[in-house]
Short mmCIF file of C-alpha atoms in Angstrom, two decimals:
data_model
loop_
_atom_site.label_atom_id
_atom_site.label_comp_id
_atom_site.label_asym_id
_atom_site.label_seq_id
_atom_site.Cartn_x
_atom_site.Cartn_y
_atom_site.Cartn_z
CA UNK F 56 0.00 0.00 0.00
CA UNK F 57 1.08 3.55 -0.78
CA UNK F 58 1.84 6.14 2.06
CA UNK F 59 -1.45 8.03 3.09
CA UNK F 60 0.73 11.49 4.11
CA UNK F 61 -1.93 14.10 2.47
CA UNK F 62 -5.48 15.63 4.34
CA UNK F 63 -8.12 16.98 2.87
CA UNK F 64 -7.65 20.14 4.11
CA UNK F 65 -3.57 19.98 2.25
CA UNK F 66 -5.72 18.56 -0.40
CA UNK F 67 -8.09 21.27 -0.47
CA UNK F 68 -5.09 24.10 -0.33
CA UNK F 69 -3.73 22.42 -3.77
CA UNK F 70 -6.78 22.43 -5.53
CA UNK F 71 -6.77 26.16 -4.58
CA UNK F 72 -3.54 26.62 -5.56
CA UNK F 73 -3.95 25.23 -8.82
CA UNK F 74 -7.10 26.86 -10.46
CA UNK F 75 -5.64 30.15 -9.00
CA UNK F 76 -2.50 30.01 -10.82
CA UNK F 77 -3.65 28.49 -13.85
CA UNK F 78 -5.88 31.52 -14.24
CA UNK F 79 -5.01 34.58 -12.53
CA UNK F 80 -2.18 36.00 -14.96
CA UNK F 81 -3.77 35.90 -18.28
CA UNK F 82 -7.90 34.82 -17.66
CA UNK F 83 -8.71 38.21 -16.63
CA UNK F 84 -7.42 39.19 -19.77
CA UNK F 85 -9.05 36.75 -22.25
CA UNK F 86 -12.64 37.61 -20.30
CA UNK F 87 -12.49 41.13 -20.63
CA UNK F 88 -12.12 40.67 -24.62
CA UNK F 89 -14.55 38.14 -24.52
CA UNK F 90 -17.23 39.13 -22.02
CA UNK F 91 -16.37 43.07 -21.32
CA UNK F 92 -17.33 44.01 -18.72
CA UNK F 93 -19.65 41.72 -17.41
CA UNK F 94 -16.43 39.48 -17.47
CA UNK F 95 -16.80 38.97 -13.78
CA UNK F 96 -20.14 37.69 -13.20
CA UNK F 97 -18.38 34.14 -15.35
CA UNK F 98 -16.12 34.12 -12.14
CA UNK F 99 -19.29 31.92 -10.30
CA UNK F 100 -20.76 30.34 -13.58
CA UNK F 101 -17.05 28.78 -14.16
CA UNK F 102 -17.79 27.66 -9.68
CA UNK F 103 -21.08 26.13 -11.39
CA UNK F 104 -19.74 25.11 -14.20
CA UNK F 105 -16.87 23.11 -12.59
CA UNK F 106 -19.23 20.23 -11.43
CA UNK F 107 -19.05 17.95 -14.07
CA UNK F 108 -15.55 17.45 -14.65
CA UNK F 109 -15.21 17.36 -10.18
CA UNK F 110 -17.76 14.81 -10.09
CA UNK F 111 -16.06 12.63 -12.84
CA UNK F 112 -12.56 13.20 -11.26
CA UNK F 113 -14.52 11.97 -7.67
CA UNK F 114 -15.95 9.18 -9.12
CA UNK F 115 -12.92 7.79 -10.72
CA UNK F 116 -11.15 8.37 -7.63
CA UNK F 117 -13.83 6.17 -5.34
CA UNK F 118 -13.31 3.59 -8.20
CA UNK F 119 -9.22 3.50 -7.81
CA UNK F 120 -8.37 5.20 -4.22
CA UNK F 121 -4.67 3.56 -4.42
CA UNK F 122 -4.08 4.44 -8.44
CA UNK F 123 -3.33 7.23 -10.89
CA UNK F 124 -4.63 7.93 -14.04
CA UNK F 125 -2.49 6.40 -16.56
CA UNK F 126 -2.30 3.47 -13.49
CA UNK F 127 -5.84 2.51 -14.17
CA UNK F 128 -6.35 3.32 -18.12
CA UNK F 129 -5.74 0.17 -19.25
CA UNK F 130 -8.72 -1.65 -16.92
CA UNK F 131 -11.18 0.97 -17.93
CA UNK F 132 -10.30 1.26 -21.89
CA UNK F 133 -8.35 -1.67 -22.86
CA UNK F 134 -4.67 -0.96 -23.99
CA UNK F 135 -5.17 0.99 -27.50
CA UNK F 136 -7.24 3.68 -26.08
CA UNK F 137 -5.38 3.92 -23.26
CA UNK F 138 -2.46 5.05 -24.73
CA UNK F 139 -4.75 7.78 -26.55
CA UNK F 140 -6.42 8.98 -23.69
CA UNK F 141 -2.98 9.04 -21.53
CA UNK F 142 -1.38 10.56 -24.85
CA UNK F 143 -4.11 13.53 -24.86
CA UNK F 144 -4.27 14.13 -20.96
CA UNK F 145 0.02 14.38 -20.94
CA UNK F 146 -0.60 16.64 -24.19
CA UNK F 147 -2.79 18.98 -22.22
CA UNK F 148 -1.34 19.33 -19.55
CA UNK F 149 1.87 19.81 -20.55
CA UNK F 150 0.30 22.94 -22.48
CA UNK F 151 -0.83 24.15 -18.95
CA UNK F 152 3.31 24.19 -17.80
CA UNK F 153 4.12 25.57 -20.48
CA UNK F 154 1.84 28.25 -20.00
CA UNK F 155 2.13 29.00 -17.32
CA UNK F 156 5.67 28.98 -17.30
CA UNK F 157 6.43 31.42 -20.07
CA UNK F 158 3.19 33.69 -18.70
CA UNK F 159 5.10 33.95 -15.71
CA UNK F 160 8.50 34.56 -17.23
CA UNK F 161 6.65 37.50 -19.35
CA UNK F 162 5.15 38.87 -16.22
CA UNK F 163 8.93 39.18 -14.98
CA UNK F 164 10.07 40.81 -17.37
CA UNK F 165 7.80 43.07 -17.96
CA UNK F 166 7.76 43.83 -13.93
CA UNK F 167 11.29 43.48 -12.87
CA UNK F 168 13.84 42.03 -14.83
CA UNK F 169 13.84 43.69 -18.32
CA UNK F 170 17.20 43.18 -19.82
CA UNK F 171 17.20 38.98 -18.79
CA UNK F 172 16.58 37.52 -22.39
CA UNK F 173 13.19 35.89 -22.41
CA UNK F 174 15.15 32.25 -22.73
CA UNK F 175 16.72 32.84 -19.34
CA UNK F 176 13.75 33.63 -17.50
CA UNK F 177 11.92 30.57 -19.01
CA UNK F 178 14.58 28.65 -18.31
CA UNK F 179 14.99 29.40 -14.45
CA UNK F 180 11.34 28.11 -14.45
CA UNK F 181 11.99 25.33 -16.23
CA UNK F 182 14.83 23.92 -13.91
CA UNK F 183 12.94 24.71 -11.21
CA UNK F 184 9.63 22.50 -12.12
CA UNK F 185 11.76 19.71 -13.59
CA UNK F 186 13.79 19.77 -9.94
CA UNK F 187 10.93 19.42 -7.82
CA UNK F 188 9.35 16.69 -10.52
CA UNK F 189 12.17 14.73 -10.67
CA UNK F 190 12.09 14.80 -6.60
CA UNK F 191 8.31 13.45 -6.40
CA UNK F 192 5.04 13.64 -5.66
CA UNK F 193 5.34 14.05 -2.03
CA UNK F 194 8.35 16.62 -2.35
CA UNK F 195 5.49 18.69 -4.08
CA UNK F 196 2.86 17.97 -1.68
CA UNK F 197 5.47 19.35 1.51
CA UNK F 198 6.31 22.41 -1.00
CA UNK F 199 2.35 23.43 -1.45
CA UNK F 200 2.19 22.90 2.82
CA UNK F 201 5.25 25.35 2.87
CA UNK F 202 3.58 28.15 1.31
CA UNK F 203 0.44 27.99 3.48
CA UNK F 204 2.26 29.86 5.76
CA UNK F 205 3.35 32.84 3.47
CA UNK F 206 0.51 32.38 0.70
CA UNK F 207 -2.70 33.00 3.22
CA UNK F 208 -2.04 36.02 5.22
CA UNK F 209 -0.92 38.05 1.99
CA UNK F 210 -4.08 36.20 0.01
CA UNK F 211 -6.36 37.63 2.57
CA UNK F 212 -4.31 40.71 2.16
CA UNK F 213 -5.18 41.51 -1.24
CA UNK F 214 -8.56 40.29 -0.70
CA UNK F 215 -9.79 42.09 1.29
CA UNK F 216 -7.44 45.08 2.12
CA UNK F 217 -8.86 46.91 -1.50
CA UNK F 218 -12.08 46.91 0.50
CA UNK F 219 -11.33 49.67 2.68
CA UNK F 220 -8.63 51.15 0.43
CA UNK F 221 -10.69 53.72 -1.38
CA UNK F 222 -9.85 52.54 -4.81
CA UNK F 223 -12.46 50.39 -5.56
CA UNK F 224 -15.89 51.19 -6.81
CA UNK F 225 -17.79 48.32 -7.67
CA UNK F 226 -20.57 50.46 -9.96
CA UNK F 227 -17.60 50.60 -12.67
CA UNK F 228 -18.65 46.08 -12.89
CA UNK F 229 -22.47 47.62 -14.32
CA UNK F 230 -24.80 47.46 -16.15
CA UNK F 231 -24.32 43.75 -16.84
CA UNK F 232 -25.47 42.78 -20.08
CA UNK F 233 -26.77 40.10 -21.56
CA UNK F 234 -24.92 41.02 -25.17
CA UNK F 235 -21.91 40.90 -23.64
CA UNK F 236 -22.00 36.99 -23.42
CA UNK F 237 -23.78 36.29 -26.65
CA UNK F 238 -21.12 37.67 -29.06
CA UNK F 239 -18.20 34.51 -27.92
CA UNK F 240 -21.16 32.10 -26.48
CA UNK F 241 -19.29 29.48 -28.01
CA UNK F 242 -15.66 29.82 -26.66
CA UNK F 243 -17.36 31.15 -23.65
CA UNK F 244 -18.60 28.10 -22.42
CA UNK F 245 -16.03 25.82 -23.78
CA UNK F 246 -13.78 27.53 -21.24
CA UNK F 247 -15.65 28.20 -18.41
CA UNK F 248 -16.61 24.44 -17.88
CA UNK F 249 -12.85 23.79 -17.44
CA UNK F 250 -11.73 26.77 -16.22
CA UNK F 251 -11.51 25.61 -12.59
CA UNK F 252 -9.85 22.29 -13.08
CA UNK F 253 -7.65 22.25 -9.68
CA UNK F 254 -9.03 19.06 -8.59
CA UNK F 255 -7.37 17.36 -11.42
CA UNK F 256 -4.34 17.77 -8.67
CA UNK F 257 -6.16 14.53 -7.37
CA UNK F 258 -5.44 12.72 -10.21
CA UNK F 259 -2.02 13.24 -8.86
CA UNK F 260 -2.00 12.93 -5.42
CA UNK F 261 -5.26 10.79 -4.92
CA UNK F 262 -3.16 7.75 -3.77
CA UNK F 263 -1.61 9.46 -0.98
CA UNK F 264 -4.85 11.13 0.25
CA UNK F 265 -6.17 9.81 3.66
CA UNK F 266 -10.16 9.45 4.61
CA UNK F 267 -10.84 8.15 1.11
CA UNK F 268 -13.73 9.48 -1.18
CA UNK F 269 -15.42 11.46 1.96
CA UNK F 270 -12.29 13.34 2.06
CA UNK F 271 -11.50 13.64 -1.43
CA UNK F 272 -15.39 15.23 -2.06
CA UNK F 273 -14.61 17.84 1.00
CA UNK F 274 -11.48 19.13 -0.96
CA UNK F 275 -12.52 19.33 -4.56
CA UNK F 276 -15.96 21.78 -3.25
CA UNK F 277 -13.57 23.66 -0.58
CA UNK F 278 -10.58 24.16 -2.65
CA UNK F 279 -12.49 25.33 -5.40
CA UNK F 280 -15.12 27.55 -3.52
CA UNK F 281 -11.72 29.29 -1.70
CA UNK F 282 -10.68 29.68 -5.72
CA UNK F 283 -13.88 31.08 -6.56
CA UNK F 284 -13.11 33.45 -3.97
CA UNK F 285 -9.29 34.58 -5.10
CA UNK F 286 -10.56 34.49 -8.82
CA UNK F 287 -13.38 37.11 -8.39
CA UNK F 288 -10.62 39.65 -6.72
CA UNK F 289 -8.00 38.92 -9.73
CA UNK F 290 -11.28 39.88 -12.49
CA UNK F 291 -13.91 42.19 -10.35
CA UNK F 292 -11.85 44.19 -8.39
CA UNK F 293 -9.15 45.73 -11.42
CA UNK F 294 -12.58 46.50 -13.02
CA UNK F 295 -13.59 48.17 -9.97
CA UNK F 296 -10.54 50.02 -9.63
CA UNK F 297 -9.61 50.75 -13.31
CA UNK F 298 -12.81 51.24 -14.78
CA UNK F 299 -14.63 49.79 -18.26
CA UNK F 300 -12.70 49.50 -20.75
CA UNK F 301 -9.59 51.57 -19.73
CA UNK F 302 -8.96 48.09 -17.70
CA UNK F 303 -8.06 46.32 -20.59
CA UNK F 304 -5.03 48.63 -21.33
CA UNK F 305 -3.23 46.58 -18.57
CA UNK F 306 -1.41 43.75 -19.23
CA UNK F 307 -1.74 42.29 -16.20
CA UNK F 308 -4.61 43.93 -14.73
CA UNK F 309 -5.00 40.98 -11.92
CA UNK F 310 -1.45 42.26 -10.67
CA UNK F 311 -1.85 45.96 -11.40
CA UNK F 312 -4.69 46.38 -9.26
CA UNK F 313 -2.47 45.24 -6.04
CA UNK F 314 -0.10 48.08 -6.61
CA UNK F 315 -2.78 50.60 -6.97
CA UNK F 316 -4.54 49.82 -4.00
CA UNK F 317 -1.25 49.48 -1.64
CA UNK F 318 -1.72 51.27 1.66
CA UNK F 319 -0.61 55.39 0.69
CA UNK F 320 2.65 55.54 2.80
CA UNK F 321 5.76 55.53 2.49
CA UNK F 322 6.55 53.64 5.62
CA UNK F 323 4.42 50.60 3.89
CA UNK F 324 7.23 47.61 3.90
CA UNK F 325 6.73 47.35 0.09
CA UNK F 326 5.80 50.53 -2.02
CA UNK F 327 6.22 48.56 -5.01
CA UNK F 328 3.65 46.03 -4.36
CA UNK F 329 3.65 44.47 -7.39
CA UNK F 330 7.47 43.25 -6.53
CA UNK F 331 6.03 41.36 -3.50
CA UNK F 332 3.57 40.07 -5.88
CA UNK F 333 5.95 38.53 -8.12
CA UNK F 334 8.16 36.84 -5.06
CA UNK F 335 5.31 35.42 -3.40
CA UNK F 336 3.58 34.60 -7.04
CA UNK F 337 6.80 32.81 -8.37
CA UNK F 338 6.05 30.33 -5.99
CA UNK F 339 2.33 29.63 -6.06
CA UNK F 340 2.47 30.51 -9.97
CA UNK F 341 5.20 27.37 -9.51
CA UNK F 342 2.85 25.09 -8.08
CA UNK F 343 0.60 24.90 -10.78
CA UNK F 344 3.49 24.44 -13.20
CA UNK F 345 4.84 22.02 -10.77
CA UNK F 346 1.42 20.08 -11.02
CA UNK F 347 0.79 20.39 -14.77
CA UNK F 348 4.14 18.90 -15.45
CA UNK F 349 3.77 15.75 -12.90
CA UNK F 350 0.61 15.59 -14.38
CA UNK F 351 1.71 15.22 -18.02
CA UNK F 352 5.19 12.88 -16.93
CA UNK F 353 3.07 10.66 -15.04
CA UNK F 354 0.01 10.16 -17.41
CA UNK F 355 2.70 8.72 -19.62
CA UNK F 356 5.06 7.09 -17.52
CA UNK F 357 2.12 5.41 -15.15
CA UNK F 358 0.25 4.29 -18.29
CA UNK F 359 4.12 2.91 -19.82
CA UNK F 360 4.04 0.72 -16.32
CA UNK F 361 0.78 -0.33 -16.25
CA UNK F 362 1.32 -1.97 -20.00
CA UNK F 363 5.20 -2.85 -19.97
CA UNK F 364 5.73 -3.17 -16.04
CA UNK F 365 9.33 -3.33 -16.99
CA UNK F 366 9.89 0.20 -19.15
CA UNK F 367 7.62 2.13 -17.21
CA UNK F 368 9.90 2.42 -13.46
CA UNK F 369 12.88 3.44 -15.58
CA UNK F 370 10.78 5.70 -18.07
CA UNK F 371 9.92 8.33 -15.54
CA UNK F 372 13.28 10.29 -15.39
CA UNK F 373 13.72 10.06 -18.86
CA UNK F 374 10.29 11.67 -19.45
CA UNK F 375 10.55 14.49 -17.66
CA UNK F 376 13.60 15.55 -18.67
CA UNK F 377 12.55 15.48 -22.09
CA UNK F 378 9.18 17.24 -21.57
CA UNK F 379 11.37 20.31 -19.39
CA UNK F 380 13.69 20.11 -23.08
CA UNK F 381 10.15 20.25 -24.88
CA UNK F 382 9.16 23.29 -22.70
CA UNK F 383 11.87 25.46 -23.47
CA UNK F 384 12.11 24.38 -26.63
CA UNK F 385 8.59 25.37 -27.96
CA UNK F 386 8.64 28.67 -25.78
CA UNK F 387 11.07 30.34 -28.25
CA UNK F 388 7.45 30.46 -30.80
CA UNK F 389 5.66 32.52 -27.77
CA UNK F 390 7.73 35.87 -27.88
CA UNK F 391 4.77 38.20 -26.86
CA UNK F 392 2.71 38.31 -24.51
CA UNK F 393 -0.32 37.77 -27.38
CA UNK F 394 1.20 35.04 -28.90
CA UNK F 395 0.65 33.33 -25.61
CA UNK F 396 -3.00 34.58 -25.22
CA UNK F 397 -3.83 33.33 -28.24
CA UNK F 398 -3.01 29.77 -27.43
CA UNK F 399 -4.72 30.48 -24.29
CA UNK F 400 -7.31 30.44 -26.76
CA UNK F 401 -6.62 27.48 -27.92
CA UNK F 402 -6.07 25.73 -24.38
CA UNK F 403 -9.50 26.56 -23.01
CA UNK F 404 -11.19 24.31 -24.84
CA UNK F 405 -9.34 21.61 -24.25
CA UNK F 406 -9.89 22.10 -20.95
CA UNK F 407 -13.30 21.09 -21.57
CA UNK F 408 -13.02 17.96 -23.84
CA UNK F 409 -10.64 16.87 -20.90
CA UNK F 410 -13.62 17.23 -18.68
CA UNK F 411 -15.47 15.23 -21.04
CA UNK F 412 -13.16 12.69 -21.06
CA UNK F 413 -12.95 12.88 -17.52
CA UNK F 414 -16.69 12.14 -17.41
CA UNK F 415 -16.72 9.19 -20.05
CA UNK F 416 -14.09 7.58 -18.16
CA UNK F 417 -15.96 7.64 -15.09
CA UNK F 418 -19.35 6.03 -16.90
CA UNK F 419 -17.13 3.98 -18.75
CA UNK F 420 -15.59 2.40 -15.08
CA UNK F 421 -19.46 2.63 -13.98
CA UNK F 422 -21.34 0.72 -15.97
CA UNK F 423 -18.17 -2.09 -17.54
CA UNK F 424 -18.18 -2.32 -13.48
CA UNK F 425 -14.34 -1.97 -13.31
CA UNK F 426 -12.91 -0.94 -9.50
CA UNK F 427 -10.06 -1.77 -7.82
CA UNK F 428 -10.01 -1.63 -3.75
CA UNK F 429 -6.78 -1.67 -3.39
CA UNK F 430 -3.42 -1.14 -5.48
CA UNK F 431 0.16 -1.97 -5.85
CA UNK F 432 2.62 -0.09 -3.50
CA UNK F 433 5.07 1.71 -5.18
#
């Protein structure tokens, strides 16, 4: 049996972590072209919209409590289609670390660092998500726990200090309109039902999560309820503060809006807020990386092992070292900042055919009547 080292609650923080950080740099962006400025009302239909693909992720979990994914493929699908379903997951995520990844390397230097060539930057972040993947799945559960501690207070902080800062005035999010979500209905709601996908962290880390199901159900609705929470600061309040449409001159506006709503004096700590931003960010930014890249190393490797028991142990390394190589390789196409949205573009909807998939796997384990109480240890 594998160790059971992760609670719901750590559980719960991870999910957080994870839709956060997969969103807040660039989705505040893509909504405001897509929605205007009744961008952040989609903040709760995404909360709603989220159930399907947590239900399916839950459900496959109850089904194989001591596996991952690519682990249990093969009982559900039979070997050919496992290696097409592991081959899209891996594919899909690893656009999610790469995303984020060079996002976050733009964000830098744009904010701090602007004579580092772009390559440098991406690289930094490369090493430092192939480091902790090559370390493991628990090393990255114990780094998440770490940043509790750091994260929360200055979450809360940005939260809700804007609230009694002065700078926010929430008429500037009306009149919501109905025409504002007609024009991209389409692309809309091919992102939003994937847009919070942090429970796919489970996928992951489900092994290693103690209280079973029960406890796997109480972190997929709390971790993304607390996300639902973060996300509707990172889109409402730069609206609030900025204003329709002069908002979208930002490139960044779920960072900007921390700086402009620092406490006025000049004995605050930071005056630059947005440089506390991006040391605290590079880490939780990180995470999600982190967790897209185990993600895509491990749908491969764990389906490898699960059909050629003898490839798939020494596969692993091998793997991620050639997806970090893959990662910095493909960055050099996303020079801008747009280039990057616009695969955004492309990403969101895949988002929501993995939730699909999600969801026919879990019907597929239903009804063939395929569940496994109990794995092989590790």
């Amino acid at each position: 049996m594998r160790d059971k080292y992760l609670s719901w609650p750590e559980a719960a923080w991870h999910i957080m972590q994870v839709t956060v950080c997969a969103n807040y740099l660039f989705m505040p962006q893509i909504l405001y072209q897509m929605a205007g400025r009744s961008s952040w009302v989609l903040v709760f239909v995404a909360a709603l919209s989220a159930f399907p693909g947590a239900w399916a992720t839950y459900a496959l979990y109850a089904r194989f409590p001591t596996k991952r994914l690519g682990e249990y493929l093969p009982e559900v699908v039979g070997r050919p289609m496992a290696i097409v379903i592991a081959l899209f997951f891996a594919s899909y995520w690893f656009g999610g670390a790469l995303i984020d990844i060079v996002v976050f390397a733009h964000y830098v230097s744009t904010t701090l660092m602007h004579a580092t060539p772009m390559q440098v930057l991406v690289g930094v972040n490369v090493l430092l998500v192939l480091t902790v993947g090559l370390l493991g799945i628990k090393t990255l559960v114990r780094v998440v726990d770490l940043l509790l501690y750091p994260i929360v207070p200055f979450a809360l902080f940005v939260w809700i200090w804007p609230l009694f800062s002065g700078e926010l005035d929430f008429s500037n999010l009306f009149p919501v309109r109905w025409s504002d979500f007609t024009e991209h209905a389409f692309p809309l709601g091919m992102g939003l039902i994937g847009m919070y996908h942090g429970y796919h962290g489970l996928m992951l880390t489900g092994p290693a999560l103690k209280g079973g199901p029960k406890a796997a159900a109480k972190a997929m609705v709390l971790g993304t309820l607390a996300a639902t929470a973060a996300m509707f600061a990172f889109i409402a309040y730069p609206l609030a503060v900025f204003g329709w449409p002069a908002v979208t001159l930002f490139s960044y506006p779920g960072a900007s809006f921390i700086e402009a709503t620092a406490p006025p004096t000049g004995n605050f700590p930071v005056r630059r807020l947005d440089l506390l931003t991006t040391v605290f960010f590079r880490f939780v930014m990180m995470i999600a990386a982190v967790t897209y890249f185990s993600l895509c190393v491990h749908a491969i490797a764990d389906t490898t092992e699960a059909l050629w028991p003898s490839a798939g142990s020494r596969a692993r390394g091998f793997i991620a070292v050639l997806a970090a190589v893959a990662i910095q390789a493909v960055s050099y196409v996303f020079r801008g900042l747009s280039a990057v949205l616009e695969l955004v573009k492309i990403w969101m909807p895949l988002s929501t055919v993995a939730v699909l998939l999600t969801a026919a796997l879990a019907l597929a384990a239903r009804f063939r009547g395929v569940k496994e109480g109990a794995g092989n240890g590790e």
